[in-house]
Coordinates of C-alpha atoms and ligand atoms in Angstrom, one line a residue:
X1 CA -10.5 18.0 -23.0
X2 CA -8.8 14.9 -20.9
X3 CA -10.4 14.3 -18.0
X4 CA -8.2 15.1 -15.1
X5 CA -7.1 12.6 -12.4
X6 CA -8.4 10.0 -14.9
X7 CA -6.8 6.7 -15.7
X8 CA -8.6 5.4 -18.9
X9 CA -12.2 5.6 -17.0
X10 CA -10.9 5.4 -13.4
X11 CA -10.0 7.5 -11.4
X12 CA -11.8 10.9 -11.0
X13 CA -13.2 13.3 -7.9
X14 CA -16.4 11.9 -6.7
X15 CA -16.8 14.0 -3.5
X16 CA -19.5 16.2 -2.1
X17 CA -19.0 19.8 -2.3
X18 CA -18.3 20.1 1.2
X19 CA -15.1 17.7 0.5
X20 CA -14.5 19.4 -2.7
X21 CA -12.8 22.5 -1.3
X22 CA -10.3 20.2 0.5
X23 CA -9.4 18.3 -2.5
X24 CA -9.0 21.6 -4.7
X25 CA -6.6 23.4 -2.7
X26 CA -4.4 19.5 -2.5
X27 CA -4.3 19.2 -6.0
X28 CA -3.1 22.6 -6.3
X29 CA -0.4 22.3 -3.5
X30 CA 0.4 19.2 -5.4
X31 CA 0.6 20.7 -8.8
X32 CA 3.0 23.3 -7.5
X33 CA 5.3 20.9 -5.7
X34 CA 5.2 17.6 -7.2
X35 CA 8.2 19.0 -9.5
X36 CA 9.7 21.5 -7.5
X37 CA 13.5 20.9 -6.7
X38 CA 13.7 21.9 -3.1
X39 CA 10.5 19.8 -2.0
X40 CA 12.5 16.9 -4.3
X41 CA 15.5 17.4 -2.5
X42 CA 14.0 17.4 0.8
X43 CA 12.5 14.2 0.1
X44 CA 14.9 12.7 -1.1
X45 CA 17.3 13.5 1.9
X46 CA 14.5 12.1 4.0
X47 CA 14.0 8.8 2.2
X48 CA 17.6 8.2 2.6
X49 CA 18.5 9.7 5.8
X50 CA 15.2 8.9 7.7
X51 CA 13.8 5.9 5.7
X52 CA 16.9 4.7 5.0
X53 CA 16.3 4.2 1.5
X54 CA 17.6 2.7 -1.0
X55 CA 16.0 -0.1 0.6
X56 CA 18.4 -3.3 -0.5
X57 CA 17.9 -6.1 -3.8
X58 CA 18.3 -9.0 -2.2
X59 CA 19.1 -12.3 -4.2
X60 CA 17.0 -15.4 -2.9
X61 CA 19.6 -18.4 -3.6
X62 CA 17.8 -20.8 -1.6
X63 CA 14.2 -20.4 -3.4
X64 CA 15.3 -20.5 -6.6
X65 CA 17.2 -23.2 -5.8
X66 CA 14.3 -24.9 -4.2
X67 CA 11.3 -23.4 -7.2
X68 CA 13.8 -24.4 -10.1
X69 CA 12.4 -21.8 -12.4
X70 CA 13.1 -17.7 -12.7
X71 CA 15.9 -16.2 -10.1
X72 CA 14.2 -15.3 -7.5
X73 CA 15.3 -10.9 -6.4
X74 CA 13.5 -10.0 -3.6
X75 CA 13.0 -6.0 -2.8
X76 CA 13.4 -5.2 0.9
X77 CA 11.1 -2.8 1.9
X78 CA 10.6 -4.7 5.1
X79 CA 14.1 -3.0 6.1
X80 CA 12.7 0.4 5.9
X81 CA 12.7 2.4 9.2
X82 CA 8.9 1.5 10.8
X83 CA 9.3 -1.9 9.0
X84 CA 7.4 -1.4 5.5
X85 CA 6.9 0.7 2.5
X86 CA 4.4 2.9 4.5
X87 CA 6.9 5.2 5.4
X88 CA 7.2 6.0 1.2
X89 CA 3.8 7.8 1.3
X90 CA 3.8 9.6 4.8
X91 CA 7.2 11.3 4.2
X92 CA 5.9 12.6 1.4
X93 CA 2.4 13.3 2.2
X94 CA 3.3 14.6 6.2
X95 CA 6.3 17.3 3.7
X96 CA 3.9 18.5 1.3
X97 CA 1.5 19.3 4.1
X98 CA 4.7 21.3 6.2
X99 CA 5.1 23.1 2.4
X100 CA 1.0 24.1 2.6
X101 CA 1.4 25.3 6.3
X102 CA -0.6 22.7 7.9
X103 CA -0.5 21.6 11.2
X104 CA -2.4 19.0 12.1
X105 CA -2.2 15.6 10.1
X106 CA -5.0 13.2 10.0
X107 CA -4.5 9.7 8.8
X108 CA -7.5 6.2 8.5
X109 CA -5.8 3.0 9.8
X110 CA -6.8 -0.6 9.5
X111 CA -4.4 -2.6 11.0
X112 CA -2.4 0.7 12.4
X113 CA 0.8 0.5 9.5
X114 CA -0.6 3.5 8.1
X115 CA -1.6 5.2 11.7
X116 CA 2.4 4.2 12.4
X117 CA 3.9 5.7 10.4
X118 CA 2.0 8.9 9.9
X119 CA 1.9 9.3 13.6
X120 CA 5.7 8.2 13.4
X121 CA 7.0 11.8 10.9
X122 CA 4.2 13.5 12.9
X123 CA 6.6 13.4 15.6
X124 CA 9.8 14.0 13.9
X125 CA 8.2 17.1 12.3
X126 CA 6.6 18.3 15.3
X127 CA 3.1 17.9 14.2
X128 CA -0.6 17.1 15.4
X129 CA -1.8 14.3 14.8
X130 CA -4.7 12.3 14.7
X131 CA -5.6 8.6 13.7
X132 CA -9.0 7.8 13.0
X133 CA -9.9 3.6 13.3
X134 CA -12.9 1.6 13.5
X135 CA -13.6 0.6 16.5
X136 CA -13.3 -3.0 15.9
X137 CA -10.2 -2.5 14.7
X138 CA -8.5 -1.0 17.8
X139 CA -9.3 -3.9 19.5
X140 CA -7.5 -5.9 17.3
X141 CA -4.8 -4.0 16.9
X142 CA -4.2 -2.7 20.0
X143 CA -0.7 -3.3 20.3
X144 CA -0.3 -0.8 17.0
X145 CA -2.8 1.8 19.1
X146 CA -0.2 1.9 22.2
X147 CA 2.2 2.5 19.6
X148 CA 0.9 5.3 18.0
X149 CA -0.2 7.0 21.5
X150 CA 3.8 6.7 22.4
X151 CA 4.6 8.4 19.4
X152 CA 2.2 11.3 20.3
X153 CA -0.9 10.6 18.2
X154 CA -4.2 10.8 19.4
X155 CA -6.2 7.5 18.8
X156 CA -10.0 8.4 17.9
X157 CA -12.3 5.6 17.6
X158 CA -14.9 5.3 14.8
X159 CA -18.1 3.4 15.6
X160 CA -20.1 4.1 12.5
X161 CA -20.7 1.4 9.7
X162 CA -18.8 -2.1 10.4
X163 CA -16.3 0.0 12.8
X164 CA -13.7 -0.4 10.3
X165 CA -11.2 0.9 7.5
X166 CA -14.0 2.0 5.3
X167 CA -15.8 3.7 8.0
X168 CA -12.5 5.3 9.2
X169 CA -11.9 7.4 6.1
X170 CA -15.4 8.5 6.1
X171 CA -15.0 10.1 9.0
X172 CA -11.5 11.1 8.3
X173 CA -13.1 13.0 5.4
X174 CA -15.1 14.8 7.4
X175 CA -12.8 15.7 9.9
X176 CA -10.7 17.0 6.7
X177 CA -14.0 19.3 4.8
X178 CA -14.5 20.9 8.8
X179 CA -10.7 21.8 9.4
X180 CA -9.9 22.2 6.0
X181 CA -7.8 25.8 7.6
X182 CA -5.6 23.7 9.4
X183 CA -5.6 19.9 8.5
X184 CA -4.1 17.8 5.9
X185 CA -5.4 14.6 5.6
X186 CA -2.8 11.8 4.5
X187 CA -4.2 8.9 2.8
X188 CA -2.4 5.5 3.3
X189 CA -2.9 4.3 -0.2
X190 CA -3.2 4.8 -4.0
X191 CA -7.0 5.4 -3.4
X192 CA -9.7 8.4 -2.9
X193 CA -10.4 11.3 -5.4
X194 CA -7.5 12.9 -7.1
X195 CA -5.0 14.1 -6.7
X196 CA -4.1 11.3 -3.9
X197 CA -4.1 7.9 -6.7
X198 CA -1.3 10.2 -8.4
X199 CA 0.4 11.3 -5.2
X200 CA 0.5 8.1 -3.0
X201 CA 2.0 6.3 -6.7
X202 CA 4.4 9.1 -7.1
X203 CA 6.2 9.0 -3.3
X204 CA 6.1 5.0 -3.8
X205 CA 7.5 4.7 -7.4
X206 CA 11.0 5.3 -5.7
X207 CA 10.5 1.5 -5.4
X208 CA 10.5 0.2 -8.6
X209 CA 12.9 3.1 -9.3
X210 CA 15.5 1.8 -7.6
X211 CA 14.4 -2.0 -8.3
X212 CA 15.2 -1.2 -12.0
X213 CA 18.9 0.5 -11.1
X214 CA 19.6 -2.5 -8.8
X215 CA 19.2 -5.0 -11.4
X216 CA 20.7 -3.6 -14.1
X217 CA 23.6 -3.5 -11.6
X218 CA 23.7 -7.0 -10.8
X219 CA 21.9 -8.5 -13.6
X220 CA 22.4 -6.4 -16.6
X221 CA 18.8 -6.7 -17.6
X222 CA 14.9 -6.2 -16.9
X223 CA 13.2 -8.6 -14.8
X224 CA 10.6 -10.6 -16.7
X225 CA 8.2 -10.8 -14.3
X226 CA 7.4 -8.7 -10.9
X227 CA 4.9 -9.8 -8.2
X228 CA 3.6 -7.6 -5.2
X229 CA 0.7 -8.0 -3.2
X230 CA -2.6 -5.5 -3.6
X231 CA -4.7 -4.1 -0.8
X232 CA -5.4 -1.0 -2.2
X233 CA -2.2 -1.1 -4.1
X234 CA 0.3 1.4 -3.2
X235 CA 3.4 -1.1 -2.6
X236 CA 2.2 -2.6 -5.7
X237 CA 1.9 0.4 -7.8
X238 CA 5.3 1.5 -6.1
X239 CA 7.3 -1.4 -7.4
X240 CA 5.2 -1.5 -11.1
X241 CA 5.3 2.1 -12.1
X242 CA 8.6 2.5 -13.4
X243 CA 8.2 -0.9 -15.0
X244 CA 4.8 -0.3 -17.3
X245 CA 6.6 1.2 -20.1
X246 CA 8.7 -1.9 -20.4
X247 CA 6.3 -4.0 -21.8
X248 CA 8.4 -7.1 -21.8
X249 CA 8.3 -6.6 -17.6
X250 CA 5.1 -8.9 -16.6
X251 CA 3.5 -7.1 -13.8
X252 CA 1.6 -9.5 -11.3
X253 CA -0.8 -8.4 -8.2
X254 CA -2.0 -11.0 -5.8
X255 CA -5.4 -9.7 -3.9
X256 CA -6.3 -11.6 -1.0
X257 CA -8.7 -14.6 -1.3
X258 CA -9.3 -14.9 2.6
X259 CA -11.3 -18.6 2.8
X260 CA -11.9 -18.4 -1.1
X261 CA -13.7 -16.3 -3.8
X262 CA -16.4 -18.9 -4.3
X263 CA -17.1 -17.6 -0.6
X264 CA -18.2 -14.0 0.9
X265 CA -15.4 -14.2 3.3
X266 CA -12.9 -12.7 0.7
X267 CA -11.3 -9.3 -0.5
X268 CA -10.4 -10.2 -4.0
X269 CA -11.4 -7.0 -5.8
X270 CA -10.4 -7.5 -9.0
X271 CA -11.4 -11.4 -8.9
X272 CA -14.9 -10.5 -7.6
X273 CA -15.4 -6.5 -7.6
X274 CA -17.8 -4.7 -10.1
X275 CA -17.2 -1.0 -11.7
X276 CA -18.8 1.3 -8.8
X277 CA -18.1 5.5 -7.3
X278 CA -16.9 5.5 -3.2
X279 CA -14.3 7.2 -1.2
X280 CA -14.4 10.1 -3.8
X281 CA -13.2 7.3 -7.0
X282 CA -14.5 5.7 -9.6
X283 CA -12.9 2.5 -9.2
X284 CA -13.5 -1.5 -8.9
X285 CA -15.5 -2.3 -5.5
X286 CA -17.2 -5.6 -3.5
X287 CA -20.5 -4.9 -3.5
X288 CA -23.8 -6.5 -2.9
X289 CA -26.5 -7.0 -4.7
X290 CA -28.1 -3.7 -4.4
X291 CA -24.6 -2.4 -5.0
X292 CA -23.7 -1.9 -1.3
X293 CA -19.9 -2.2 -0.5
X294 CA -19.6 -5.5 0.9
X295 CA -18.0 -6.6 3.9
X296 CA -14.5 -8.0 3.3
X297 CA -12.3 -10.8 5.0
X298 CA -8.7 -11.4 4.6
X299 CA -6.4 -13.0 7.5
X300 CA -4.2 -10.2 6.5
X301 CA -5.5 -6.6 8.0
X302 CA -3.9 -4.4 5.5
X303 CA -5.2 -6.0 2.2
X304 CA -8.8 -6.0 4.2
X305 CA -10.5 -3.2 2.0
X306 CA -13.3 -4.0 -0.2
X307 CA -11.8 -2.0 -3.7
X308 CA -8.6 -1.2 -5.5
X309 CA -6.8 2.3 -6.4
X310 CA -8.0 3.3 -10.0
X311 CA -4.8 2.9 -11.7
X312 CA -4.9 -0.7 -10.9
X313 CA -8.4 -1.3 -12.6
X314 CA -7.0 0.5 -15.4
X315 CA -4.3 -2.0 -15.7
X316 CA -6.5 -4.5 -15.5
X317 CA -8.5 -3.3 -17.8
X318 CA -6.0 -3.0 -20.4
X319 CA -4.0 -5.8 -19.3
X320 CA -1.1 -4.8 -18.9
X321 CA -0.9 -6.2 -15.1
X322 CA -2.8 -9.5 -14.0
X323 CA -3.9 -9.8 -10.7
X324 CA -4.5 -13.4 -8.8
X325 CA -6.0 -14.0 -5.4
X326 CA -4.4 -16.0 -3.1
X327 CA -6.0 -17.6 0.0
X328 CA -5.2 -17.5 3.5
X329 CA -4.3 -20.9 4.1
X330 CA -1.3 -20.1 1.1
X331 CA 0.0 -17.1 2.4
X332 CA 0.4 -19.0 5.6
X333 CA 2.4 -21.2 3.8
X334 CA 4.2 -19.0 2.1
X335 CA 5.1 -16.9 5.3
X336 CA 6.3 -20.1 7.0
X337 CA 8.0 -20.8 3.5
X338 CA 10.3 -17.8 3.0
X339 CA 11.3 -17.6 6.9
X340 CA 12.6 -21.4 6.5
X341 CA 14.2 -21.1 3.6
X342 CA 15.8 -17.8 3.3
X343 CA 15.6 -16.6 7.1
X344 CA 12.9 -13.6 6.1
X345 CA 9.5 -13.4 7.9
X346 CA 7.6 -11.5 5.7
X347 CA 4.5 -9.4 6.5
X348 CA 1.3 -11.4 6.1
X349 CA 0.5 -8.8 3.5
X350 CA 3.7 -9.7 1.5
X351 CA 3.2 -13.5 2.0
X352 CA 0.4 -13.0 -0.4
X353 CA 3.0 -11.9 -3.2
X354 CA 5.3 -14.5 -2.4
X355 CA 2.6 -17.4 -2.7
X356 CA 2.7 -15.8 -6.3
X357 CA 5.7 -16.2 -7.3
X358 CA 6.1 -19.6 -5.5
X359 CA 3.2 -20.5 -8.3
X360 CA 5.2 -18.7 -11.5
X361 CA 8.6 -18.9 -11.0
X362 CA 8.8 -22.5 -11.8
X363 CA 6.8 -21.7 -15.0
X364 CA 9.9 -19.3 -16.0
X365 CA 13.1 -20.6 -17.4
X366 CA 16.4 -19.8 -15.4
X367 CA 17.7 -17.1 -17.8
X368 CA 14.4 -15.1 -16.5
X369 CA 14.0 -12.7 -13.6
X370 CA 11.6 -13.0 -11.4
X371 CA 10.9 -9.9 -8.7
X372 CA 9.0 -9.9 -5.7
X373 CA 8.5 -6.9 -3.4
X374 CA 8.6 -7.7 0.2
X375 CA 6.3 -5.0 1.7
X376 CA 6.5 -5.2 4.8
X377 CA 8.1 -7.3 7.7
X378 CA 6.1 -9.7 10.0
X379 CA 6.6 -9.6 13.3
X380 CA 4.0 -7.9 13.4
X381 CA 1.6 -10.9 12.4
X382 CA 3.6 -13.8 14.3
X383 CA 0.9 -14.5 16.5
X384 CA -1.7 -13.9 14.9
X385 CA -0.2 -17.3 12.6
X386 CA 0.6 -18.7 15.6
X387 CA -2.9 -18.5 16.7
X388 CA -4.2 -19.9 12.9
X389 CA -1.9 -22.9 13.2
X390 CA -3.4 -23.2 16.6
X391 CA 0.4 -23.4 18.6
X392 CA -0.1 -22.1 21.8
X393 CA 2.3 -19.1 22.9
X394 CA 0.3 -17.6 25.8
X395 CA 2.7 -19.9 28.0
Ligands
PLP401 C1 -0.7 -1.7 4.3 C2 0.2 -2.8 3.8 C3 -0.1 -3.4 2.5 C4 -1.3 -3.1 1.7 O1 -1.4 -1.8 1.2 P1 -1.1 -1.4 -0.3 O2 -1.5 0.0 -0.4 O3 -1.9 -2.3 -1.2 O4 0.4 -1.6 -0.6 C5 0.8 -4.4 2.1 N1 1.9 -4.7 2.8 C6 2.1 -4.1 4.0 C7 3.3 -4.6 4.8 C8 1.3 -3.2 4.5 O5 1.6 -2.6 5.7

């Protein structure tokens, strides 16, 4: 019998019974919806009409010029409404919840992208909502806290554990196995036991969906090689899916290196990680020697979680994607890079992927394609690179 939820080895349930009941009647919901025409439809009016999807293919002239290798496309989800691919997931998630007769939503945030823009449809759907985040975390991001309050999201603050990500979806599941009548609890990436690896992928393959239609627009072809950055790998997932069965198609992830894997102030899963079971997957993991989930270090908040959505090992695995780590002093570089040279600032997050391809395009002849997916859009993260190139903008 296959396995369900499984990818290869990965994947899987792993939650205690109290959990269990929760994550029964979601895969069910999801069973019955995930091809049902009118919840299709809906979402589809929402992505374009609230999203503003199809988010554009954008040709970078200027950094292929300057790489001399592949042309360079660049996938805009930076111009989605709420600034990032983020708003994928929610809409579907915060819809399939209005289909169950939820409502109140519960979301984890790290940096507060997630909390954003779940606490973002939460108010266009008339929803509760509530955002659970590490303590540490609100503090630095309280700018993203504010904003969720003003959208009408209650803030709660977790204290447990290292006060952050990880200790917020603990308690997020918890909050979910007690209200399990009223509550739906929306994920913010391609992680946690299944159904929500399959789910997140599924409301973010639209990405490489329309990446694929786009090119053979302008280009006529495939790309040869697509890049995105990996936290726990939902953009990345987005922009590969649609792409696996082309095996010509390299897919690359870049993890974050933080100071360096040869260091413990990293969160290169994949680079560093070992086969281990928490947040309800089987999966890849930092861990410790006693196999303890390690504590993680990245300059970029949203790739700042110590493992990697099971479909992702499973690539891996295989090898049908590769995955490289990039340190923080690159994607510095390459945020400063792509805002001089093609007018972008990208997310710090998305830097990551575009340090990637500033390393492989010029390994790829000019006849080749080479695709990055801008996740996100940094202003969000100027002064925070302000403050790491020590420039002083607190006047
Ligand atoms: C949250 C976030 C990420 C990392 O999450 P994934 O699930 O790995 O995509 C990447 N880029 C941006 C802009 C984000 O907000």
């Amino acid at each position: 019998m296959e396995k369900i939820g499984r990818f290869g080895d990965f994947g899987g349930q792993y939650v205690p019974e109290t959990v269990m009941n929760a994550v029964s009647e979601l895969q069910e919901a999801y069973e019955r919806y995930r091809n049902d025409p009118q919840f299709l439809a809906e979402l589809r009016e929402l992505y374009r009409n609230y999203a503003f999807r199809p988010s554009l293919m954008y040709y970078a002239r200027k950094m292929t010029e300057d790489l001399g290798g592949a042309k360079i496309y660049i996938k805009r989800e930076d111009m989605n409404h709420t600034g990032s691919h983020k708003i994928n997931n929610a809409l579907g998630q915060v819809l399939l919840a209005k289909y169950m007769g939820k409502k109140r939503i519960i979301a984890e945030t790290g940096a507060g992208q997630h909390g954003v823009a779940t606490a973002t449809i939460c108010a266009y759907f008339d929803m509760e909502c509530e955002v659970y985040m590490g303590r540490e975390d609100m503090e630095r991001q309280a700018l993203n806290v504010y904003r969720m309050e003003l959208l009408g999201a209650k803030v709660t603050g977790v204290d447990s554990g290292t006060a952050t990500l990880k200790d917020a979806i603990n308690e997020a599941m918890r909050d979910w196995a007690t209200n399990i009548e009223t509550t739906f609890y929306c994920i913010g990436s391609v992680m946690g036991p299944h159904p929500y690896p399959t789910m997140v992928r599924d409301f973010q393959k639209i990405i490489g969906e329309e990446a694929k239609a786009q090119l053979m627009e302008k280009e006529g072809k495939l790309p040869d090689c697509v890049v995105a950055c990996v936290g726990g790998g939902s953009n990345a997932m987005g922009i590969f899916y649609d792409f696996i069965p082309d095996k010509s198609v390299r897919l690359v992830g870049a993890e974050a290196a933080g100071r360096g894997i040869d260091t413990d102030q990293h969160a290169a899963t994949i680079s560093r990680g070992e086969k281990g079971i928490f947040h309800g997957m089987k999966s890849v993991f930092l861990q410790n020697e006693e196999g303890q989930i390690a504590p993680v270090f990245s300059i970029s908040a949203g790739l700042d979680y110590p493992g990697i959505g099971p479909e992702h090992a499973y690539l891996h695995e295989t090898g049908r994607a590769d995955y490289v780590a990039i340190t923080d002093e690159e994607a510095v570089q390459a945020f400063e890079y792509l805002s001089k040279t093609e007018g972008i600032i990208p997310a710090v997050e998305s830097a990551h992927a575009v340090a990637a391809a500033r390393k492989i395009a010029p390994t790829m002849r000019p006849d080749q394609i080479l695709l990055i997916n801008l996740s996100g859009r940094g202003d969000k993260d100027v002064q925070q690179i302000a403050r790491y190139r020590g420039v002083n903008i607190d006047g």
